[in-house]
GROMACS .gro file of N, CA, C and O in nm:
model
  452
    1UNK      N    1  -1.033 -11.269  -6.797
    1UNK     CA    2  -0.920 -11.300  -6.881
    1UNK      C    3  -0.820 -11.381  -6.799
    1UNK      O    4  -0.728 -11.319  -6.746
    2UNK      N    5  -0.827 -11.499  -6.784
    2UNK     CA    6  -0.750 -11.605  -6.713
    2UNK      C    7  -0.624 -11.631  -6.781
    2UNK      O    8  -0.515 -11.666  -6.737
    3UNK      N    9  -0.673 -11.600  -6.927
    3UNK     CA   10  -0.519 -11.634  -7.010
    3UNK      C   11  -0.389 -11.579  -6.891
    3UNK      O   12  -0.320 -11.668  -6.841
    4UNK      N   13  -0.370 -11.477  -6.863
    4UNK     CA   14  -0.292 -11.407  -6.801
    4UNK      C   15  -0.230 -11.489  -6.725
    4UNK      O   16  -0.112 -11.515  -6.745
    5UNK      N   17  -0.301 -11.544  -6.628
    5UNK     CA   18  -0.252 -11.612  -6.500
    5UNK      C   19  -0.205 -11.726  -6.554
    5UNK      O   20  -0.092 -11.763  -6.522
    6UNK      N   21  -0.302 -11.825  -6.672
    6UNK     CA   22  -0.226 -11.930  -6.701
    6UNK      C   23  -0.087 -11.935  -6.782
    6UNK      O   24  -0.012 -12.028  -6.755
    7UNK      N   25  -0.039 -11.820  -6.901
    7UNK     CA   26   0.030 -11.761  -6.914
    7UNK      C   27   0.190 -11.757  -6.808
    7UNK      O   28   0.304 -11.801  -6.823
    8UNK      N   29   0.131 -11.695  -6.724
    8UNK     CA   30   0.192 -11.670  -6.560
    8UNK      C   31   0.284 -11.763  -6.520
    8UNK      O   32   0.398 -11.764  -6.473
    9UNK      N   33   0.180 -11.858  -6.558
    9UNK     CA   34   0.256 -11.989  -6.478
    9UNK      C   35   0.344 -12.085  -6.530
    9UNK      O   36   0.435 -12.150  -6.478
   10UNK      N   37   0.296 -12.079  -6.647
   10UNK     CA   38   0.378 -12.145  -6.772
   10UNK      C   39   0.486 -12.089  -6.827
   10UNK      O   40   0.545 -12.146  -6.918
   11UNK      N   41   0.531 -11.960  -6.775
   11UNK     CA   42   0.628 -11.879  -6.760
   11UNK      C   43   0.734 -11.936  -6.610
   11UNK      O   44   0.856 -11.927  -6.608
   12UNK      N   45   0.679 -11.973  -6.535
   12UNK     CA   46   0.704 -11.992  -6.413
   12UNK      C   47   0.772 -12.143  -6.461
   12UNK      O   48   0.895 -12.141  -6.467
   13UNK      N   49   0.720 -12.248  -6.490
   13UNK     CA   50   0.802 -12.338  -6.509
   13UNK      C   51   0.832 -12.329  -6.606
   13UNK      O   52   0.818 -12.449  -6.630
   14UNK      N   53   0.865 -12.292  -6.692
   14UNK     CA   54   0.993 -12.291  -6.789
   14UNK      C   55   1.132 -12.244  -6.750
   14UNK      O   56   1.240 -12.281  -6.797
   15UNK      N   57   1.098 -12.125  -6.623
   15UNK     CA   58   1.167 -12.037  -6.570
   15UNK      C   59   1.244 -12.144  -6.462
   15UNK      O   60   1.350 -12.106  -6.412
   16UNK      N   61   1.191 -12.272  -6.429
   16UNK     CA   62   1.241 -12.357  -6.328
   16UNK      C   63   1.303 -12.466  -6.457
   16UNK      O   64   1.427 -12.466  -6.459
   17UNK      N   65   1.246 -12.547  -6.549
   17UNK     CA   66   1.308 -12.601  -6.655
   17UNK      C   67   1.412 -12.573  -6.684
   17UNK      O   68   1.497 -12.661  -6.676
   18UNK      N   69   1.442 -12.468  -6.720
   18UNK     CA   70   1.559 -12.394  -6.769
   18UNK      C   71   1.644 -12.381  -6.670
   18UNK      O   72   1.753 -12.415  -6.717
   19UNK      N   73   1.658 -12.345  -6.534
   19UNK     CA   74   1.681 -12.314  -6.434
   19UNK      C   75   1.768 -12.494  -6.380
   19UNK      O   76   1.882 -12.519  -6.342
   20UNK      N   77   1.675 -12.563  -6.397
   20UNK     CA   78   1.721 -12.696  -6.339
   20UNK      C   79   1.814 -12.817  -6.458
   20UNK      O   80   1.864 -12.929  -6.445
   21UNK      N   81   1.799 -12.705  -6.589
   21UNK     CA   82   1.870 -12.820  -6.674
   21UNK      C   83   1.998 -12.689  -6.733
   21UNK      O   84   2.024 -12.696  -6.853
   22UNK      N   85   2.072 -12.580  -6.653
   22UNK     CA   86   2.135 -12.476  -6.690
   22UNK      C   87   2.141 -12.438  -6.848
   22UNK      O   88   2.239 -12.450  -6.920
   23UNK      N   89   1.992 -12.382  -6.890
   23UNK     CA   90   1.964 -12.336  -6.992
   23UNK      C   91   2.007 -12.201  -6.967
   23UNK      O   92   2.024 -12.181  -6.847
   24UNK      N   93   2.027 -12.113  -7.032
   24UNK     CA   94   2.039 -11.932  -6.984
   24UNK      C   95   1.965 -11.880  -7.120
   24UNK      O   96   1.955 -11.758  -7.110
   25UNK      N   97   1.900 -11.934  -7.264
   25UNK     CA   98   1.848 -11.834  -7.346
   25UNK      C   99   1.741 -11.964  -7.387
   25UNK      O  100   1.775 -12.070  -7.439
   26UNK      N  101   1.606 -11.924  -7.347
   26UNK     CA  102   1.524 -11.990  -7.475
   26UNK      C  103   1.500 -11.891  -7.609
   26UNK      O  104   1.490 -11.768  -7.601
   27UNK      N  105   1.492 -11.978  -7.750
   27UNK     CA  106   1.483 -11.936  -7.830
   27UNK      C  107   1.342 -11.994  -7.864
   27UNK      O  108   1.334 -11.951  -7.979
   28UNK      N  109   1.274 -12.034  -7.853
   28UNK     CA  110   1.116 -12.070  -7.863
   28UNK      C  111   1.067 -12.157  -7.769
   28UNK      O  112   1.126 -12.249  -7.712
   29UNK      N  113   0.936 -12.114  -7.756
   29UNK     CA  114   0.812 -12.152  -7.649
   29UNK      C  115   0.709 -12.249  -7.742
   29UNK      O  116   0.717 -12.206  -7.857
   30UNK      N  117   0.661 -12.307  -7.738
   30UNK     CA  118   0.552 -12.397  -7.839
   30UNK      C  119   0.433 -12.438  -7.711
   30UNK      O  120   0.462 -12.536  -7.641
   31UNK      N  121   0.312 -12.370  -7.685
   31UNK     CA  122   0.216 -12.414  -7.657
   31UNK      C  123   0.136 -12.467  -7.703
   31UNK      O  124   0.140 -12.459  -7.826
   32UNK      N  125   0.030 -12.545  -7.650
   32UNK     CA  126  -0.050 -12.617  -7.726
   32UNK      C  127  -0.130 -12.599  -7.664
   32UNK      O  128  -0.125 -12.621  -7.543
   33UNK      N  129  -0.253 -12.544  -7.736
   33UNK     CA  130  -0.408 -12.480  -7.670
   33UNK      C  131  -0.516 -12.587  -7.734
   33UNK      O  132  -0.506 -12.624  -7.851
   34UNK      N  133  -0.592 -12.622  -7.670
   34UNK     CA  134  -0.734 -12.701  -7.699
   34UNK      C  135  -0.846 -12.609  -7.740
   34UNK      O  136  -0.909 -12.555  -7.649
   35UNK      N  137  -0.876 -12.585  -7.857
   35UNK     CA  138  -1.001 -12.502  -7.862
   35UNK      C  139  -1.128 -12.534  -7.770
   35UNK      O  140  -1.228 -12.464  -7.755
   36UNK      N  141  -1.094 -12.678  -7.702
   36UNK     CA  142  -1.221 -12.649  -7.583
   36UNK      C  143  -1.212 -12.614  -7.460
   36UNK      O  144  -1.283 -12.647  -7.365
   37UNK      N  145  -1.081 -12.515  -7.465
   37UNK     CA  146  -1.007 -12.509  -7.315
   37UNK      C  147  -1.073 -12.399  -7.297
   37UNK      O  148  -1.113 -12.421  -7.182
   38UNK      N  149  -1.107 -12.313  -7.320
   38UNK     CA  150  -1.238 -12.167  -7.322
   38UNK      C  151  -1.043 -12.063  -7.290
   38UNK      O  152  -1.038 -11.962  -7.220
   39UNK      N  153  -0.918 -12.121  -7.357
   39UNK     CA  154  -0.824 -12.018  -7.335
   39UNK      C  155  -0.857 -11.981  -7.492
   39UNK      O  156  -0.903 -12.059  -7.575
   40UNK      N  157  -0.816 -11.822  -7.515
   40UNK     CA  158  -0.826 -11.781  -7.643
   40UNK      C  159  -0.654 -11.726  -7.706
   40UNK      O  160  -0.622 -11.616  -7.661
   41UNK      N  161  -0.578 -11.776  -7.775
   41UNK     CA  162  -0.481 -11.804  -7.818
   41UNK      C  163  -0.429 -11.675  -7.804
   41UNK      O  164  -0.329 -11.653  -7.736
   42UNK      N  165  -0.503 -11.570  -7.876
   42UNK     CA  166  -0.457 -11.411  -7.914
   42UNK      C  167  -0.433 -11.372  -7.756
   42UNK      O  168  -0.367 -11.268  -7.749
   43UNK      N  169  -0.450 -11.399  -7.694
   43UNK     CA  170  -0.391 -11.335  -7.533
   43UNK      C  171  -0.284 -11.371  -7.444
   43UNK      O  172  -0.232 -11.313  -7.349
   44UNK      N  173  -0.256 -11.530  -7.523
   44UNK     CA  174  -0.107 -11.577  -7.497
   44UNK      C  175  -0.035 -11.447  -7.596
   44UNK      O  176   0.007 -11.340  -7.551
   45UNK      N  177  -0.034 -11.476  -7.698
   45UNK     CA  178   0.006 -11.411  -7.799
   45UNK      C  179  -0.004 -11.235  -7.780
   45UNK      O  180   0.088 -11.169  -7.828
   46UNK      N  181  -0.080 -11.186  -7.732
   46UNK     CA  182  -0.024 -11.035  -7.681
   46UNK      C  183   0.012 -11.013  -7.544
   46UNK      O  184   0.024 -10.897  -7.506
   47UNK      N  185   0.034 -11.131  -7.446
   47UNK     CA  186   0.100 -11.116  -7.369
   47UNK      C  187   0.212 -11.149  -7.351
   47UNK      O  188   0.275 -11.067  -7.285
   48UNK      N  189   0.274 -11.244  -7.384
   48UNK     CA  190   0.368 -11.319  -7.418
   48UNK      C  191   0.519 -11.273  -7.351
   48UNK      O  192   0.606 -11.333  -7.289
   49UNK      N  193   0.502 -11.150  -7.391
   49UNK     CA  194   0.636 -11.072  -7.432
   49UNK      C  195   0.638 -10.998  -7.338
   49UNK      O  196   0.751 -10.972  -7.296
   50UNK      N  197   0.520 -10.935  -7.267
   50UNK     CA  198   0.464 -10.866  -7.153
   50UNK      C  199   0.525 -10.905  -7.057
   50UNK      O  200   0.599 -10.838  -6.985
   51UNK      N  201   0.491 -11.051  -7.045
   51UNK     CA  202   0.555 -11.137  -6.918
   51UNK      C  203   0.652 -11.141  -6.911
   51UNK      O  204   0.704 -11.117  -6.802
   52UNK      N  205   0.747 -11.177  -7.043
   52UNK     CA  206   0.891 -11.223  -7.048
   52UNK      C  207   0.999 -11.087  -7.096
   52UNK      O  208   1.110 -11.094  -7.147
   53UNK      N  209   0.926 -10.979  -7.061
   53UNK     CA  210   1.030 -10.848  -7.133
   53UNK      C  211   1.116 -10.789  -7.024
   53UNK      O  212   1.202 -10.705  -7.051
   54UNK      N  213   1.095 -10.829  -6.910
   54UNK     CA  214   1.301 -10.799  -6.840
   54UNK      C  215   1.320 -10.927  -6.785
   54UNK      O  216   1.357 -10.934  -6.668
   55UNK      N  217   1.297 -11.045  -6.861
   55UNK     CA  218   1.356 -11.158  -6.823
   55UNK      C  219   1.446 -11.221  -6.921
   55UNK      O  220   1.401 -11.267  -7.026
   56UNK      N  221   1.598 -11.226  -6.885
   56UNK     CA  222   1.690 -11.192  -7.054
   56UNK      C  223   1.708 -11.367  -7.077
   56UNK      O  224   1.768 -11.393  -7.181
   57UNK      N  225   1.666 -11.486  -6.998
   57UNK     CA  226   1.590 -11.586  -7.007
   57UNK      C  227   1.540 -11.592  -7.168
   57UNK      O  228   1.581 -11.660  -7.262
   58UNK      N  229   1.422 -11.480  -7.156
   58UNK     CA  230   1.314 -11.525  -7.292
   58UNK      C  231   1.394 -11.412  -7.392
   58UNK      O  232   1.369 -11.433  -7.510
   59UNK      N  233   1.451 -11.339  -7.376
   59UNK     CA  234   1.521 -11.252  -7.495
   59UNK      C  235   1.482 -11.281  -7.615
   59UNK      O  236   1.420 -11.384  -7.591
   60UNK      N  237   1.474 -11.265  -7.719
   60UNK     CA  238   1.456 -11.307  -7.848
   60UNK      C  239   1.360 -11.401  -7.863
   60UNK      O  240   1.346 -11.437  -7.980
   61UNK      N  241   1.287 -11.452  -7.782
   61UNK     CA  242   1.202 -11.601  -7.727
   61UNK      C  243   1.100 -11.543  -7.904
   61UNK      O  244   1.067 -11.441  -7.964
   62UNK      N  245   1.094 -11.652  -7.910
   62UNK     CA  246   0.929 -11.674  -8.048
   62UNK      C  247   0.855 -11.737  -7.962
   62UNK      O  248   0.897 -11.818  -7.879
   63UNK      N  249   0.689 -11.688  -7.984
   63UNK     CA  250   0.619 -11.786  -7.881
   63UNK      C  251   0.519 -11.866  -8.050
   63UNK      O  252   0.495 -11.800  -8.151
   64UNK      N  253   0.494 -11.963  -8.035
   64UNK     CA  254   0.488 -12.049  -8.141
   64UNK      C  255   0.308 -12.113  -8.044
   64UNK      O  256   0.315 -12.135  -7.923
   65UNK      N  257   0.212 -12.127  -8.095
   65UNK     CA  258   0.128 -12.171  -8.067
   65UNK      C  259   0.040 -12.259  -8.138
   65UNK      O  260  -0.011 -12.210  -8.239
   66UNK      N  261   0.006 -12.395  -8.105
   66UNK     CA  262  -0.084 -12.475  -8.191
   66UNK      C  263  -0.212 -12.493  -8.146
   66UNK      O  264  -0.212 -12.530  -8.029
   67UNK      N  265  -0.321 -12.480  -8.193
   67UNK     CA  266  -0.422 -12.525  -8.172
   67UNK      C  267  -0.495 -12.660  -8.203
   67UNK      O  268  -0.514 -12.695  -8.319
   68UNK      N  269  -0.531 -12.728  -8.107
   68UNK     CA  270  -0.572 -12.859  -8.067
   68UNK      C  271  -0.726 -12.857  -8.131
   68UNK      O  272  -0.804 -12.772  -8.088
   69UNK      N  273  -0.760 -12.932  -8.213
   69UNK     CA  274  -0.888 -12.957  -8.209
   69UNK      C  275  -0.973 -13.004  -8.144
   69UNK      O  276  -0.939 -13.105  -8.083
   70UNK      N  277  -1.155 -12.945  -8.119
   70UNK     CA  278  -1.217 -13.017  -7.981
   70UNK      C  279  -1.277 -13.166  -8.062
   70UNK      O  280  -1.377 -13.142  -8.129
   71UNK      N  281  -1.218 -13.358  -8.068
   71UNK     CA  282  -1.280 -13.389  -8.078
   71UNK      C  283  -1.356 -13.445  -8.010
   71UNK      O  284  -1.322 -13.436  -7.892
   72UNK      N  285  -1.457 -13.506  -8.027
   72UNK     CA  286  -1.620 -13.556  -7.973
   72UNK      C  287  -1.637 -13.679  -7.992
   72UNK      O  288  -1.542 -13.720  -8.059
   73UNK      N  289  -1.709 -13.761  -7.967
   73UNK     CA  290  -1.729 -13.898  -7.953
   73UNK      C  291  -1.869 -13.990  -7.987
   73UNK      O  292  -1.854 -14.109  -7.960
   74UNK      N  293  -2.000 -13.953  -8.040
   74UNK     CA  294  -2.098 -13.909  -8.021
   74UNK      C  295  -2.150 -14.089  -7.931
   74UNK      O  296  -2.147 -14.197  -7.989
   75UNK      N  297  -2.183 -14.071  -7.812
   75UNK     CA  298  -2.258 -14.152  -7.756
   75UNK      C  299  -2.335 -14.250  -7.830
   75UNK      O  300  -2.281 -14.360  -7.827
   76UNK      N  301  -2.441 -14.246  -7.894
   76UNK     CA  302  -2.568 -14.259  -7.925
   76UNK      C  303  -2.516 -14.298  -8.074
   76UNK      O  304  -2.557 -14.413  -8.088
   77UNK      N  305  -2.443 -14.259  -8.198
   77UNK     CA  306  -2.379 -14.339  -8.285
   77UNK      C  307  -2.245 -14.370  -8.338
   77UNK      O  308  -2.216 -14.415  -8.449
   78UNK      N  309  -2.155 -14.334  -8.227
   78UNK     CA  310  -2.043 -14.345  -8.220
   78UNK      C  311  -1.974 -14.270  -8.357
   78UNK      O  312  -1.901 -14.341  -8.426
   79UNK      N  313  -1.992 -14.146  -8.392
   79UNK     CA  314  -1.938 -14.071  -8.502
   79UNK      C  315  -1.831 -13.955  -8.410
   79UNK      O  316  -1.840 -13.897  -8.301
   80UNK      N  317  -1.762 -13.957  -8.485
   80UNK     CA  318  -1.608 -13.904  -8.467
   80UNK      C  319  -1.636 -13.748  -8.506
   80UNK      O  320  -1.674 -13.725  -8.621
   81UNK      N  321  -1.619 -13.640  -8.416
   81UNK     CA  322  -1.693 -13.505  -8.532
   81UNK      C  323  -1.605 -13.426  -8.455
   81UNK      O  324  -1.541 -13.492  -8.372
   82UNK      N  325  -1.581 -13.300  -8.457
   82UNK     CA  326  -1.583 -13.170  -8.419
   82UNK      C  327  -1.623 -13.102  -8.349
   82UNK      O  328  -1.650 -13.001  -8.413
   83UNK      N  329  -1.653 -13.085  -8.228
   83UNK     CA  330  -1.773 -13.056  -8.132
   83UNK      C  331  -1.771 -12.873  -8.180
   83UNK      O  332  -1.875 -12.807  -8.178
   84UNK      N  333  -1.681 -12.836  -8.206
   84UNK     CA  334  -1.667 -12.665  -8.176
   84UNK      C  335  -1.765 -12.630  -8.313
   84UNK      O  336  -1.877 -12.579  -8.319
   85UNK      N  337  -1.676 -12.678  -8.413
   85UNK     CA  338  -1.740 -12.653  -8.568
   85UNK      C  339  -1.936 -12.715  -8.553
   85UNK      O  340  -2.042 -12.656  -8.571
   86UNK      N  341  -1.916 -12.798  -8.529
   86UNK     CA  342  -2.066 -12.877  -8.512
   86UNK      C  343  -2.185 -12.810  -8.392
   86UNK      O  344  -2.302 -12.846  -8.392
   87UNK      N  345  -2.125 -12.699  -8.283
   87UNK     CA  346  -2.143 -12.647  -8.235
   87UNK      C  347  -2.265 -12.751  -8.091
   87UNK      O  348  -2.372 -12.719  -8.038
   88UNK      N  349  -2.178 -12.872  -8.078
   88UNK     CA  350  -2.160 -12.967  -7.962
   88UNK      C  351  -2.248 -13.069  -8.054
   88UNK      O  352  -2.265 -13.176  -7.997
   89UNK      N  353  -2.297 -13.062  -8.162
   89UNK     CA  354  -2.423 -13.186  -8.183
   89UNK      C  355  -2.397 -13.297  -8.322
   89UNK      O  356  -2.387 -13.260  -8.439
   90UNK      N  357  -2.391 -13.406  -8.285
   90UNK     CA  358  -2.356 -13.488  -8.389
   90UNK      C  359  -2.407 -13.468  -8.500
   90UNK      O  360  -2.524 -13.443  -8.526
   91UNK      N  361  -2.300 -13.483  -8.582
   91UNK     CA  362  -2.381 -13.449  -8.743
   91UNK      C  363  -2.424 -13.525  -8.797
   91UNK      O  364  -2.499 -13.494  -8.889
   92UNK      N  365  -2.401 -13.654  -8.769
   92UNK     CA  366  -2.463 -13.785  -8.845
   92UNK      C  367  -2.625 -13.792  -8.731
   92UNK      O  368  -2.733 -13.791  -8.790
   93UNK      N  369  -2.625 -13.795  -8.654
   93UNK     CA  370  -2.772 -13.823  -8.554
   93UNK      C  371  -2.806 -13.733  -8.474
   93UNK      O  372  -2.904 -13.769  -8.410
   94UNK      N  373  -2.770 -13.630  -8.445
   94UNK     CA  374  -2.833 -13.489  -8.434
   94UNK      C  375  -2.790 -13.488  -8.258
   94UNK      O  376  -2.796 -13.373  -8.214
   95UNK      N  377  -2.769 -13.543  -8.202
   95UNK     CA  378  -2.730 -13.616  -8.084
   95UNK      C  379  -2.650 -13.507  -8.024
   95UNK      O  380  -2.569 -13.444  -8.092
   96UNK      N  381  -2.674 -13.477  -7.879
   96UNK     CA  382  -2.560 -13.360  -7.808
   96UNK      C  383  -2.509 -13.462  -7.712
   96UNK      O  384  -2.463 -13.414  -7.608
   97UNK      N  385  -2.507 -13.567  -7.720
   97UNK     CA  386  -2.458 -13.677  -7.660
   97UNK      C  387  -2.323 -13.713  -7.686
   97UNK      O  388  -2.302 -13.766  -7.795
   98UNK      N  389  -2.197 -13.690  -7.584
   98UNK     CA  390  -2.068 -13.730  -7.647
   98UNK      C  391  -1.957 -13.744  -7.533
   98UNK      O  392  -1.959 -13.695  -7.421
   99UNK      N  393  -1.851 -13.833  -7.597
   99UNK     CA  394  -1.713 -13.820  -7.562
   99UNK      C  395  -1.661 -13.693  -7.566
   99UNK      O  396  -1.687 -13.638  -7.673
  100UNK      N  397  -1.600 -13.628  -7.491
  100UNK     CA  398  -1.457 -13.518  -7.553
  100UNK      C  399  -1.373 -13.632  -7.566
  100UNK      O  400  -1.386 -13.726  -7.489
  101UNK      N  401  -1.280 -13.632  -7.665
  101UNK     CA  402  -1.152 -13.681  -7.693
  101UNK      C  403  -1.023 -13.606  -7.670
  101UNK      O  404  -0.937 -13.654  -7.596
  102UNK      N  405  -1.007 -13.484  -7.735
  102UNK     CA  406  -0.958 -13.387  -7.731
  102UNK      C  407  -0.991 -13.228  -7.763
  102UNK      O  408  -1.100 -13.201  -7.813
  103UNK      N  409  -0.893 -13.121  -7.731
  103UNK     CA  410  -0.905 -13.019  -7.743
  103UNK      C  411  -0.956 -12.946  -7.572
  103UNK      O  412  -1.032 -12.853  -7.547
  104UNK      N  413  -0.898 -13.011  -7.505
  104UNK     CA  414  -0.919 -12.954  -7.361
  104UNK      C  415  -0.818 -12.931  -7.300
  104UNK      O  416  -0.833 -12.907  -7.180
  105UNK      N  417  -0.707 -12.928  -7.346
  105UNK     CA  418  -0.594 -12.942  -7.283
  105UNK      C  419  -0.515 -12.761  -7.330
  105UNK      O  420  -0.561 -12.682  -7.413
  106UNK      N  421  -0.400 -12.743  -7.253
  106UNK     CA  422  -0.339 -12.629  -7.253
  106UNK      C  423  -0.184 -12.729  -7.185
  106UNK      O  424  -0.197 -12.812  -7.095
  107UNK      N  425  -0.052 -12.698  -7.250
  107UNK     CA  426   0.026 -12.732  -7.223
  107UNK      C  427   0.182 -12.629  -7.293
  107UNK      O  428   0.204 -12.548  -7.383
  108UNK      N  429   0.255 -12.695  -7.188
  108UNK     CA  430   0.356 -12.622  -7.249
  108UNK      C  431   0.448 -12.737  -7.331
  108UNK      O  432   0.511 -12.821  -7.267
  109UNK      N  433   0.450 -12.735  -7.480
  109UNK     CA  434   0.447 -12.855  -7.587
  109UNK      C  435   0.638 -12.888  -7.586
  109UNK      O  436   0.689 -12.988  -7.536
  110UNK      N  437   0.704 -12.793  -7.644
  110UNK     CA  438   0.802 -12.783  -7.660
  110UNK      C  439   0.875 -12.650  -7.583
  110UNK      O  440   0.805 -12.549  -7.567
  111UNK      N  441   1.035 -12.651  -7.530
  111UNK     CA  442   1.115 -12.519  -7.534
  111UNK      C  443   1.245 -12.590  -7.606
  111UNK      O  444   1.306 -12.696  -7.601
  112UNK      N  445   1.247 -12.485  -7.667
  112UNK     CA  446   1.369 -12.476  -7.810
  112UNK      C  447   1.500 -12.348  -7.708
  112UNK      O  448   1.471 -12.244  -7.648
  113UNK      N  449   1.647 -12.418  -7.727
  113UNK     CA  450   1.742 -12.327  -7.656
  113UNK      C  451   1.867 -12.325  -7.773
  113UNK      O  452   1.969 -12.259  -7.754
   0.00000   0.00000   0.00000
């Protein structure tokens, strides 16, 4: 369960963000998860608060999360698909041949004060 640590850290610079632009309350967090990042959303989401509960920083904090779609690229006929839903293989030419485009990424999107 890596969520934790990445979690961790993304706690860590916000904690310097805030810190370097004299924020004292965030009122929302907005991550942005890639469904091909192998992070699973629900563990930001029950940790969240874990991390940030004697830090009066996140007080009231909403943690707000979007999920990124994984897209694909397909090599072999250049079709635009879904890799997660399609379960990696082009749907037009059957092809496991591809671009990632997106959905690999994990970021910290927005902080709201």
């Amino acid at each position: 369960m890596h969520e934790i640590g990445v979690l961790n850290e993304a706690v860590k610079t916000i904690e310097k963000v805030a810190s370097d632009n004299n924020i004292s309350n965030i009122k929302q967090v907005t991550l942005e998860v890639g469904e091909l990042s192998g992070y699973l959303p629900v563990f930001f989401e029950k940790y969240f608060d874990v991390l940030t509960e004697n830090k009066p920083l996140f007080k009231d904090c909403e943690l707000k999360i979007i999920v990124e779609t994984g897209e694909g690229l397909c090599s072999d006929c250049h079709a635009l698909y879904n890799v997660l839903k399609h379960e990696g293989i082009c749907p037009k030419c059957k092809s496991r041949n591809k671009t990632i485009l997106s959905g690999q990424q994990f970021l910290v999107k927005n902080i709201s004060y």
